[in-house]
PDB file of C-alpha atoms in Angstrom:
ATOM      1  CA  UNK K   1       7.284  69.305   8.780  1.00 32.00           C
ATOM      2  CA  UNK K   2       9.131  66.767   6.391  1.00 31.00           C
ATOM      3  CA  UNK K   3      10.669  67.930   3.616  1.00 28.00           C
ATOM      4  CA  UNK K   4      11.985  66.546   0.555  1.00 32.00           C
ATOM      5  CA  UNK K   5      13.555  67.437  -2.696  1.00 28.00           C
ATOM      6  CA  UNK K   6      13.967  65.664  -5.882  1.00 29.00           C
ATOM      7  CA  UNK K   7      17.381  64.090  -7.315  1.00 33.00           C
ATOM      8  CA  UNK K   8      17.327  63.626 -10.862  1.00 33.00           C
ATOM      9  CA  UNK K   9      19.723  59.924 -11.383  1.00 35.00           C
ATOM     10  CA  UNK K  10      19.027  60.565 -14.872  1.00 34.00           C
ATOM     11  CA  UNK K  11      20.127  57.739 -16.846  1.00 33.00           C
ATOM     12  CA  UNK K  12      19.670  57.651 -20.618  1.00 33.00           C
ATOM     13  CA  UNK K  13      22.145  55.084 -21.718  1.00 36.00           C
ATOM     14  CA  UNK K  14      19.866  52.217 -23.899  1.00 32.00           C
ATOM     15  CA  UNK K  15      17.184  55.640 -23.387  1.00 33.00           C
ATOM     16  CA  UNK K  16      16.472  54.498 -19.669  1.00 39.00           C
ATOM     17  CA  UNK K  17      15.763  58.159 -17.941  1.00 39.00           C
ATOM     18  CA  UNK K  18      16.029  56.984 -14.267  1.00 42.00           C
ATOM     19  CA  UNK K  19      14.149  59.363 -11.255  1.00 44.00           C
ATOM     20  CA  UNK K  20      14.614  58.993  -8.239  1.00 42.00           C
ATOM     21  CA  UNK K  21      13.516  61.055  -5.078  1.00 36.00           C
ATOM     22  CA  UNK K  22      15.788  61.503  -2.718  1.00 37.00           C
ATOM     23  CA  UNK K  23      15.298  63.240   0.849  1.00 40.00           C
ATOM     24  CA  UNK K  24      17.219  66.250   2.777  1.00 36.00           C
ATOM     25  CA  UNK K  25      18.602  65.162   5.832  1.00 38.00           C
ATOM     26  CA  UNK K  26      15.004  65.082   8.445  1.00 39.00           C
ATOM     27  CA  UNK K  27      15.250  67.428  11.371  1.00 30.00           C
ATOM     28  CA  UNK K  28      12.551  64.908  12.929  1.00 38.00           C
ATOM     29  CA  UNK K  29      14.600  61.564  12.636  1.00 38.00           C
ATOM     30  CA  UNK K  30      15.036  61.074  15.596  1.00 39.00           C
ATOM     31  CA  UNK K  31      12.476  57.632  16.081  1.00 40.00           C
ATOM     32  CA  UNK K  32      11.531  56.452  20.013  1.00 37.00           C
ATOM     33  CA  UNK K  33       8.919  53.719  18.252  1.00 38.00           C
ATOM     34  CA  UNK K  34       5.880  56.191  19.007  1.00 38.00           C
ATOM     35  CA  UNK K  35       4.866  59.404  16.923  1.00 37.00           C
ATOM     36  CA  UNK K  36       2.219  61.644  16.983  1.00 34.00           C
ATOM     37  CA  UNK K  37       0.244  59.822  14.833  1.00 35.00           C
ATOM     38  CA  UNK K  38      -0.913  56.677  13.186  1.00 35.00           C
ATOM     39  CA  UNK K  39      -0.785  55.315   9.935  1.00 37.00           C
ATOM     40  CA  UNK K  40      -2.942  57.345   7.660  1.00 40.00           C
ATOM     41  CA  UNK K  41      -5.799  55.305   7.786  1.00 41.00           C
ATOM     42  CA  UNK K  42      -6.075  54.472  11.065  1.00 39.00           C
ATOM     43  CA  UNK K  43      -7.065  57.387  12.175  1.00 39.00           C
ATOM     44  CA  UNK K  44      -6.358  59.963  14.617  1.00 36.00           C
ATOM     45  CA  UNK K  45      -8.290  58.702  17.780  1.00 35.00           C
ATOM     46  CA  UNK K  46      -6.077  54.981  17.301  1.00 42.00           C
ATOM     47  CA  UNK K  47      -4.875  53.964  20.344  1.00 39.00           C
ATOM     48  CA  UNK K  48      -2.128  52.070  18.632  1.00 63.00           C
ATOM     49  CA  UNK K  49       0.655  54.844  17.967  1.00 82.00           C
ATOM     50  CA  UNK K  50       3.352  52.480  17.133  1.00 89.00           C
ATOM     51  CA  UNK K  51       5.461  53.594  14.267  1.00 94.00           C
ATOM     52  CA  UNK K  52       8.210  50.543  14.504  1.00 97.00           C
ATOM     53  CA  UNK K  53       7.784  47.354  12.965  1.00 98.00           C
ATOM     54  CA  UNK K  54       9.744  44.371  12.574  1.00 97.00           C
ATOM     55  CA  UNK K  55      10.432  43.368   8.625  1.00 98.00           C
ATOM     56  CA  UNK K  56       7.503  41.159   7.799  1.00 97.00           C
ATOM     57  CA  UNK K  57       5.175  42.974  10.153  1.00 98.00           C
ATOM     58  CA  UNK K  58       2.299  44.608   8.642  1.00 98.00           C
ATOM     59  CA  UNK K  59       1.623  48.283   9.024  1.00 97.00           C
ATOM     60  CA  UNK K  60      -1.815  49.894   9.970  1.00 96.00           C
ATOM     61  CA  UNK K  61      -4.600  49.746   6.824  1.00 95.00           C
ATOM     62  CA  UNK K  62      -4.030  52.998   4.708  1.00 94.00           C
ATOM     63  CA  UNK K  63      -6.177  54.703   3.162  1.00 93.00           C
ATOM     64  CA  UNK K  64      -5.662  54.961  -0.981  1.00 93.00           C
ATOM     65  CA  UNK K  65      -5.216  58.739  -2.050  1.00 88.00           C
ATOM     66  CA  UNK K  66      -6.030  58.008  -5.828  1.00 90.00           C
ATOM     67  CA  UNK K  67      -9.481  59.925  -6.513  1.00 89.00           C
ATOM     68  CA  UNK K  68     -11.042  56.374  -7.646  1.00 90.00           C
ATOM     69  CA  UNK K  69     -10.381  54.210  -4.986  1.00 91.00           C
ATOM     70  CA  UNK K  70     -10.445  56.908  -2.257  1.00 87.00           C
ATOM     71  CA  UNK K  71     -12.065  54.507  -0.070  1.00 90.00           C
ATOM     72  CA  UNK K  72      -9.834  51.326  -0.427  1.00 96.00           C
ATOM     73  CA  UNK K  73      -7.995  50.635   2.237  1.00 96.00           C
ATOM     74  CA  UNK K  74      -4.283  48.292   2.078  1.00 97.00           C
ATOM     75  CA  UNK K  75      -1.497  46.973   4.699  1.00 98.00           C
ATOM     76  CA  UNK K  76       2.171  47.325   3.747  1.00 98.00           C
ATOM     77  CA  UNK K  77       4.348  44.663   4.966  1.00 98.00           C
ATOM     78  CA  UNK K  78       8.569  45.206   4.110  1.00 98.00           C
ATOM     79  CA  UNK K  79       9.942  41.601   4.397  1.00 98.00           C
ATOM     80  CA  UNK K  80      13.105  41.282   3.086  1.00 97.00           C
ATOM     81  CA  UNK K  81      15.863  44.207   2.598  1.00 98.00           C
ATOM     82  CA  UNK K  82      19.146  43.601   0.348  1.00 97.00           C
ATOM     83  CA  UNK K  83      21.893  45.642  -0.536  1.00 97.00           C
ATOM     84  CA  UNK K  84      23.086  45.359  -4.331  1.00 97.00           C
ATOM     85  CA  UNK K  85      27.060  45.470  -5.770  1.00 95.00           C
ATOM     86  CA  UNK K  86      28.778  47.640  -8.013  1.00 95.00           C
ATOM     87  CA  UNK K  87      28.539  44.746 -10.490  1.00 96.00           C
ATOM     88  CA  UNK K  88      24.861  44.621 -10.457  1.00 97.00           C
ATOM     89  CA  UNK K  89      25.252  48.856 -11.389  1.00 96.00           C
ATOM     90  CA  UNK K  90      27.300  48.007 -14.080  1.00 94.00           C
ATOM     91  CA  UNK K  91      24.984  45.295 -15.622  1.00 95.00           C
ATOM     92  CA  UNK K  92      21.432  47.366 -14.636  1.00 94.00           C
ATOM     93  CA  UNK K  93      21.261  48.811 -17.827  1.00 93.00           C
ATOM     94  CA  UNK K  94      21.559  52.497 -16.657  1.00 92.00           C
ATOM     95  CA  UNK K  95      24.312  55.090 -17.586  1.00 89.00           C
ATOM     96  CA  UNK K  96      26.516  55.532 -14.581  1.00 88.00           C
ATOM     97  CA  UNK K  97      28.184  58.719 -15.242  1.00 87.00           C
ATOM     98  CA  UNK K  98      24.829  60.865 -15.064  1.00 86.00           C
ATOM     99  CA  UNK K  99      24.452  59.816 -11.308  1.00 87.00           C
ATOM    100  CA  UNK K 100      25.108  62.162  -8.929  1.00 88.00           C
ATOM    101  CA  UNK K 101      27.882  60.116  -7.496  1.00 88.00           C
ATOM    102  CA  UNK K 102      28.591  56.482  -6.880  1.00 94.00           C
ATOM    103  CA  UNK K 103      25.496  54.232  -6.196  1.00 95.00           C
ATOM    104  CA  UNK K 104      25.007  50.960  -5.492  1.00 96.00           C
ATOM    105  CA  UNK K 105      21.139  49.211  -5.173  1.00 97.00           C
ATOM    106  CA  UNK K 106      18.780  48.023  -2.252  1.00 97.00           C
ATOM    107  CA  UNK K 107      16.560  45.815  -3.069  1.00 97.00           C
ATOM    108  CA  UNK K 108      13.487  45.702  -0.576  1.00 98.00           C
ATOM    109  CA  UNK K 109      10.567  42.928  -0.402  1.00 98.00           C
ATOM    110  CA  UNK K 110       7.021  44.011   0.250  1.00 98.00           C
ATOM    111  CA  UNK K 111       4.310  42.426   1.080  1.00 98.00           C
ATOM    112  CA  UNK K 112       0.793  44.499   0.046  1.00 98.00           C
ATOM    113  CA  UNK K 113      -2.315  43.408   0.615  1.00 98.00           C
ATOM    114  CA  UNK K 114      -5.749  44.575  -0.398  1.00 98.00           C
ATOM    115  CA  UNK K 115      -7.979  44.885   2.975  1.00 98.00           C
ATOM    116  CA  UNK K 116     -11.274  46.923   2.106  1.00 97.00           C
ATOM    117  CA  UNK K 117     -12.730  48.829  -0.909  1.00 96.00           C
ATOM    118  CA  UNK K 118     -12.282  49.116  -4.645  1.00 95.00           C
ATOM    119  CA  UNK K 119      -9.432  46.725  -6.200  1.00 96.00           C
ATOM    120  CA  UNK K 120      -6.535  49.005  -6.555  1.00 97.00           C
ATOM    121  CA  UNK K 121      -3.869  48.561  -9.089  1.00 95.00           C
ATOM    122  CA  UNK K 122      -0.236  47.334  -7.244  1.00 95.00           C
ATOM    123  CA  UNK K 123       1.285  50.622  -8.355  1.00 92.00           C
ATOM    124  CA  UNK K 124      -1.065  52.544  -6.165  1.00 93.00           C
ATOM    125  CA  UNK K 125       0.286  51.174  -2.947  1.00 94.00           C
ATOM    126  CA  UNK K 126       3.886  50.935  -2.584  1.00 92.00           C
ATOM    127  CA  UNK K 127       4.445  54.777  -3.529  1.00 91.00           C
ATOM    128  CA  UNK K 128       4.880  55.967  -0.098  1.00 93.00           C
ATOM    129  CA  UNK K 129       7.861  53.475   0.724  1.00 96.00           C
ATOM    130  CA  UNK K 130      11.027  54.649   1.212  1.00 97.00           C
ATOM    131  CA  UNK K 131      14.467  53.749   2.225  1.00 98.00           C
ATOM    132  CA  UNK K 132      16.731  55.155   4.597  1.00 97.00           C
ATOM    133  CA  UNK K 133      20.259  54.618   5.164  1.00 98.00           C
ATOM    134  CA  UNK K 134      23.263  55.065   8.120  1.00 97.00           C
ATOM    135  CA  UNK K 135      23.377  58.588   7.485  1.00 96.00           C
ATOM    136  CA  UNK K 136      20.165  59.667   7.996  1.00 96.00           C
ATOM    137  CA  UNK K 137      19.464  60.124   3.565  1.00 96.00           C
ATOM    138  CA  UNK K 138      16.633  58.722   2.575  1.00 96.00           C
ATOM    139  CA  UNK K 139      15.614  57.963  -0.910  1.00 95.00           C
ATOM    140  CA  UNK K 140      12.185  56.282  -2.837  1.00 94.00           C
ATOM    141  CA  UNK K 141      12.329  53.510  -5.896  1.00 93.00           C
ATOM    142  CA  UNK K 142      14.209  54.184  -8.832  1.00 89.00           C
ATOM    143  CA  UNK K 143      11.339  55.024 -11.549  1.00 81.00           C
ATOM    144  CA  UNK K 144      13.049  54.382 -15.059  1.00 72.00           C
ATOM    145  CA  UNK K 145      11.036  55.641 -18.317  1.00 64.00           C
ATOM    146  CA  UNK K 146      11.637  55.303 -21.757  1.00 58.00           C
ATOM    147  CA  UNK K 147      13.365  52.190 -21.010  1.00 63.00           C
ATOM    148  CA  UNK K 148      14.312  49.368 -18.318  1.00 79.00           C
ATOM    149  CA  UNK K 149      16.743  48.250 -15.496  1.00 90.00           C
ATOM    150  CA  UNK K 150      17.425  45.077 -14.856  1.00 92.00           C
ATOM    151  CA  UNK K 151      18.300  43.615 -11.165  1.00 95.00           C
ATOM    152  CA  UNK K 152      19.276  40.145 -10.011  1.00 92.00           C
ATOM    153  CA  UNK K 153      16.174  38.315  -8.465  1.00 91.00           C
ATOM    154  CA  UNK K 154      14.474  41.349  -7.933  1.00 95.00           C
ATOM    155  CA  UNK K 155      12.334  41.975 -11.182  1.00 92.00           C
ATOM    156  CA  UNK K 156       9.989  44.969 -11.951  1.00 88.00           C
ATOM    157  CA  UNK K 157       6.733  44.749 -10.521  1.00 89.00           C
ATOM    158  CA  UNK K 158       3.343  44.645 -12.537  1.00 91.00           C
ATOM    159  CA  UNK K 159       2.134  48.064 -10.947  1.00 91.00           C
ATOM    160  CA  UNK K 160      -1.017  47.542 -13.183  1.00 93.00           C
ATOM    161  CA  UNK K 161      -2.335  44.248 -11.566  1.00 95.00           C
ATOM    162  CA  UNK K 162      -4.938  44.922  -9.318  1.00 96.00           C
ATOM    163  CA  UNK K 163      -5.629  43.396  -5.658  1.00 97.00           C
ATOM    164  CA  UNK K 164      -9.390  43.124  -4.663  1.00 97.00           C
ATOM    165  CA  UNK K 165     -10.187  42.630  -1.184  1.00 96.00           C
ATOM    166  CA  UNK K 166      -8.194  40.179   0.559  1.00 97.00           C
ATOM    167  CA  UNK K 167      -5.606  39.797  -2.235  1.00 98.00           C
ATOM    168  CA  UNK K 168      -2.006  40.113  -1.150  1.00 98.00           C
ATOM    169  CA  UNK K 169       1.298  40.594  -3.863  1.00 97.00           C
ATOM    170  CA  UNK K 170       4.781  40.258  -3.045  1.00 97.00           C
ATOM    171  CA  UNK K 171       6.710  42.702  -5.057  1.00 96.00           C
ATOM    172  CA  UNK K 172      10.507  43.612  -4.959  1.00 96.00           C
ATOM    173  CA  UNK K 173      11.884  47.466  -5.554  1.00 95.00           C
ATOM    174  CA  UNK K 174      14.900  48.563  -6.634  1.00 96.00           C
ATOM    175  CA  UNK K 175      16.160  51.848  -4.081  1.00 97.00           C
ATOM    176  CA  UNK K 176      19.637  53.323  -4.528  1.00 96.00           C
ATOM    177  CA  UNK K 177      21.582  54.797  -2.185  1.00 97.00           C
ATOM    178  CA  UNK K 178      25.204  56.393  -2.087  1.00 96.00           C
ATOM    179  CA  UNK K 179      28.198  54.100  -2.106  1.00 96.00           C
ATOM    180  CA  UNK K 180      29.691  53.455   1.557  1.00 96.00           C
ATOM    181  CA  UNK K 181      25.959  53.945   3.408  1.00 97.00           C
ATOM    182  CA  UNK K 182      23.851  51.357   4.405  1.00 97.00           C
ATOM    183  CA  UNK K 183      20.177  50.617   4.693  1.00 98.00           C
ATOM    184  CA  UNK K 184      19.036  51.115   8.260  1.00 98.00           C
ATOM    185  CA  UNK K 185      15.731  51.239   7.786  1.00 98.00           C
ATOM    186  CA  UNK K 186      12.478  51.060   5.168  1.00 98.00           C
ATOM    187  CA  UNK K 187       9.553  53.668   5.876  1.00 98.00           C
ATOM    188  CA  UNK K 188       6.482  54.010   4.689  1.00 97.00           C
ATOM    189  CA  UNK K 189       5.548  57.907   4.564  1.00 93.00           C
ATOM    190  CA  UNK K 190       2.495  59.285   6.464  1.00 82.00           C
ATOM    191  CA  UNK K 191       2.349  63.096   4.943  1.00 77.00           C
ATOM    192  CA  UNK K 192       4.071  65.817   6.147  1.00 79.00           C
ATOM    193  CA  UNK K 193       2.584  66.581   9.662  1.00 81.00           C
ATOM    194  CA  UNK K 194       3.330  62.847  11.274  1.00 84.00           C
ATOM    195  CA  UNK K 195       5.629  60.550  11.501  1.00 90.00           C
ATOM    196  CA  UNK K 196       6.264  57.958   9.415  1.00 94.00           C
ATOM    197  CA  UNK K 197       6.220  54.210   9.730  1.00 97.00           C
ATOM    198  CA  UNK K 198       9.501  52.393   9.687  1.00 97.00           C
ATOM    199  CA  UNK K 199      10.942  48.974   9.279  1.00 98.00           C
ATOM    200  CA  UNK K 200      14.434  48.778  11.059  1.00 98.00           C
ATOM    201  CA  UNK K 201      17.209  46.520   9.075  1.00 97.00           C
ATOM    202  CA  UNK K 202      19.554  44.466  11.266  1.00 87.00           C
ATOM    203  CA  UNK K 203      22.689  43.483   9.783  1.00 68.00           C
TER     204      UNK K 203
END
């Protein structure tokens, strides 16, 4: 069973509250490039059990879990993964000292696209994505309310635009991890009973 608990980044300078969720070290990390299962929409008879992907690779279609589009389907494709500076910290707009320790950003590249269903609004499909670094910590996207962050080349997303079948967005998202780790890989979260997808980073 994954588990996960929630880190509070608050940040309240310009009144930006940041949240972030941050994960316990996984007893199940260990990743051969098959799980038990598939993505969560391919269901459980798929012969394809592949749960590695190269960045730019598409995952399996997943099934929405909003109650209105509970029958739309979407792909998930990380392209590009960047690690931020303490300089671009220091200009995001976010108070520093109510971090739980030093921070610096990754930005990550996604690709989603709309494949059956109801149109579903952007914000309903990258939710599951997550980033996980060197030492096995693994965090999702910075959520800032009551205010705004601002990242070099890597601006907020419109989570209300919506996709309709066969429309694809490319969206960037702000992750931060712990100053001194590095991002070894994005995944994309298939509940708590398989494992999930993942996107190795090289370099």
């Amino acid at each position: 069973m994954r588990t996960w608990t929630r880190a509070v980044p608050a940040a309240l300078g310009a009144l930006a509250l940041a949240l972030a969720l941050a994960g316990c070290n996984d007893i199940d990390s260990g990743k051969s490039g098959k799980g038990s299962g598939s993505g969560s929409g391919s269901g459980s008879g798929s012969s394809d059990d592949k749960t590695t992907y190269r960045l730019g690779e598409a995952s399996p279609p997943q099934e929405s879990t909003m109650q209105a589009t509970k029958d739309s389907t979407f792909t998930v494709a990380p392209t590009k993964v960047l690690t931020g500076t303490e300089a671009d910290m220091a200009k995001s707009g976010l108070d520093l000292a109510e971090l739980p320790g030093p921070k610096v950003p990754v930005y990550v590249w996604t690709t989603l696209t709309h494949k059956s269903g109801k149109p579903m609004p952007v914000g309903d499909m990258d939710g599951g994505l997550v980033v996980r670094t060197d030492q096995d910590d693994r965090t999702k996207a910075l959520l800032v309310l009551m205010g705004s962050a601002t990242w070099p080349d890597c601006p907020a997303p419109d989570t209300e635009k919506e996709l309709s079948e066969g429309q694809s967005a490319e969206i960037c998202t702000t992750f931060l991890i712990t100053k001194g780790e590095k991002a070894a890989a994005v995944e994309l979260t298939q509940g708590f009973y398989n494992e999930p997808l993942e996107w190795p980073v090289k370099g």
